Amino acid sequence: MPTKKDIETTDDIKKMVDLFYQKVATDDLLGPFFKRTNWEKHLPVMYNFWNNAIFYTGGYSGNPMISHQKLHEKEPLRKDDFERWTKLFSETVDELFEGEKAKLAKQRGTGIAVIMQTKIL
């Protein structure tokens, strides 16, 4: 079985983000949170977010905590939602990549989910 490559480029980030959100959008638990998502706006923001989180590009200036707090006010988030998000994210990274940046992406994803869960719930 061929070895997977590590996350190395913006195109790799886009591939990871696109596949992850395809899974999220059709997930029984998480999908309903994304039913009104404008994907043309959301995906480029996520590309910039993950580029910055993995490659320290400085290309992201938003505040995901505020966005998720507002979401929680409209549609309450639960511990199960964060656990599913983390599971799908890590599975997606593992499906596509392996290496130090892939490991970093999973660590960042898990850390972000834990912090948000702690502050929101």
Short mmCIF file of C-alpha atoms in Angstrom, two decimals:
data_model
loop_
_atom_site.label_atom_id
_atom_site.label_comp_id
_atom_site.label_asym_id
_atom_site.label_seq_id
_atom_site.Cartn_x
_atom_site.Cartn_y
_atom_site.Cartn_z
CA MET A 1 0.00 0.00 0.00
CA PRO A 2 1.48 3.36 -1.01
CA THR A 3 2.33 5.84 1.72
CA LYS A 4 0.15 8.93 1.88
CA LYS A 5 1.83 12.29 1.62
CA ASP A 6 1.73 14.97 4.27
CA ILE A 7 -0.26 18.21 4.04
CA GLU A 8 2.08 20.44 2.03
CA THR A 9 0.12 23.00 0.02
CA THR A 10 -2.99 25.15 -0.08
CA ASP A 11 -4.45 22.62 -2.51
CA ASP A 12 -3.98 19.95 0.16
CA ILE A 13 -5.83 22.16 2.65
CA LYS A 14 -8.66 22.64 0.15
CA LYS A 15 -8.88 18.90 -0.47
CA MET A 16 -9.07 18.23 3.28
CA VAL A 17 -11.62 20.98 3.96
CA ASP A 18 -13.81 20.04 0.98
CA LEU A 19 -13.95 16.36 1.91
CA PHE A 20 -14.55 17.14 5.57
CA TYR A 21 -17.47 19.46 4.86
CA GLN A 22 -18.96 17.00 2.36
CA LYS A 23 -19.07 14.54 5.25
CA VAL A 24 -20.39 17.11 7.72
CA ALA A 25 -23.14 18.31 5.38
CA THR A 26 -24.54 14.79 5.06
CA ASP A 27 -23.98 13.73 8.66
CA ASP A 28 -27.16 12.99 10.62
CA LEU A 29 -25.94 14.83 13.71
CA LEU A 30 -23.98 17.75 12.23
CA GLY A 31 -25.71 18.22 8.89
CA PRO A 32 -28.68 20.15 10.30
CA PHE A 33 -26.34 22.87 11.61
CA PHE A 34 -25.17 23.47 8.04
CA LYS A 35 -28.50 23.39 6.21
CA ARG A 36 -28.42 27.14 5.54
CA THR A 37 -24.68 27.44 4.95
CA ASN A 38 -23.53 29.51 2.02
CA TRP A 39 -20.74 27.17 0.93
CA GLU A 40 -19.29 29.68 -1.56
CA LYS A 41 -18.56 32.00 1.38
CA HIS A 42 -17.86 29.43 4.10
CA LEU A 43 -15.32 27.23 2.32
CA PRO A 44 -12.82 30.00 1.43
CA VAL A 45 -12.93 31.14 5.07
CA MET A 46 -12.17 27.58 6.16
CA TYR A 47 -9.32 27.31 3.63
CA ASN A 48 -7.77 30.46 5.13
CA PHE A 49 -8.41 29.28 8.68
CA TRP A 50 -6.71 25.91 8.16
CA ASN A 51 -3.89 27.40 6.09
CA ASN A 52 -3.17 29.69 9.02
CA ALA A 53 -3.60 26.93 11.62
CA ILE A 54 -1.16 24.60 9.84
CA PHE A 55 1.21 26.88 7.91
CA TYR A 56 0.97 30.08 10.02
CA THR A 57 0.15 32.16 6.93
CA GLY A 58 -1.61 34.96 8.79
CA GLY A 59 -4.36 34.78 6.17
CA TYR A 60 -7.20 34.36 8.66
CA SER A 61 -8.50 37.17 10.84
CA GLY A 62 -11.92 35.97 11.98
CA ASN A 63 -13.12 34.86 15.40
CA PRO A 64 -14.57 31.35 15.24
CA MET A 65 -15.58 31.47 18.90
CA ILE A 66 -18.06 34.29 18.29
CA SER A 67 -19.51 32.49 15.26
CA HIS A 68 -20.04 29.31 17.22
CA GLN A 69 -21.48 31.14 20.23
CA LYS A 70 -24.06 32.76 17.93
CA LEU A 71 -24.84 29.37 16.43
CA HIS A 72 -25.25 27.91 19.91
CA GLU A 73 -27.78 30.63 20.77
CA LYS A 74 -29.89 29.68 17.72
CA GLU A 75 -29.34 25.93 17.69
CA PRO A 76 -27.81 24.64 20.94
CA LEU A 77 -24.61 22.67 20.52
CA ARG A 78 -23.98 19.60 22.68
CA LYS A 79 -20.96 17.59 23.71
CA ASP A 80 -21.95 14.91 21.15
CA ASP A 81 -21.73 17.51 18.36
CA PHE A 82 -18.15 18.42 19.25
CA GLU A 83 -17.18 14.76 19.56
CA ARG A 84 -18.64 13.96 16.14
CA TRP A 85 -16.92 16.99 14.57
CA THR A 86 -13.57 15.88 16.01
CA LYS A 87 -14.07 12.28 14.89
CA LEU A 88 -15.02 13.25 11.32
CA PHE A 89 -12.20 15.76 11.08
CA SER A 90 -9.54 13.31 12.27
CA GLU A 91 -10.92 10.55 10.02
CA THR A 92 -10.80 12.91 7.03
CA VAL A 93 -7.20 13.92 7.71
CA ASP A 94 -6.19 10.26 8.15
CA GLU A 95 -8.00 9.26 4.97
CA LEU A 96 -6.01 11.75 2.90
CA PHE A 97 -2.68 12.40 4.61
CA GLU A 98 -0.03 11.26 7.05
CA GLY A 99 2.96 13.06 8.49
CA GLU A 100 3.81 15.92 10.82
CA LYS A 101 1.41 18.49 9.33
CA ALA A 102 -1.41 15.92 9.28
CA LYS A 103 -0.71 15.20 12.93
CA LEU A 104 -0.68 18.95 13.64
CA ALA A 105 -4.02 19.40 11.85
CA LYS A 106 -5.63 16.72 14.01
CA GLN A 107 -4.12 18.21 17.18
CA ARG A 108 -5.35 21.68 16.24
CA GLY A 109 -8.81 20.38 15.35
CA THR A 110 -9.13 18.53 18.63
CA GLY A 111 -7.79 21.47 20.63
CA ILE A 112 -10.15 23.93 18.98
CA ALA A 113 -13.12 21.64 19.62
CA VAL A 114 -12.16 21.23 23.29
CA ILE A 115 -11.74 24.98 23.81
CA MET A 116 -15.03 25.79 22.08
CA GLN A 117 -16.88 23.10 23.97
CA THR A 118 -15.46 24.37 27.27
CA LYS A 119 -16.39 27.99 26.57
CA ILE A 120 -19.77 27.40 24.94
CA LEU A 121 -21.31 24.58 26.96
#
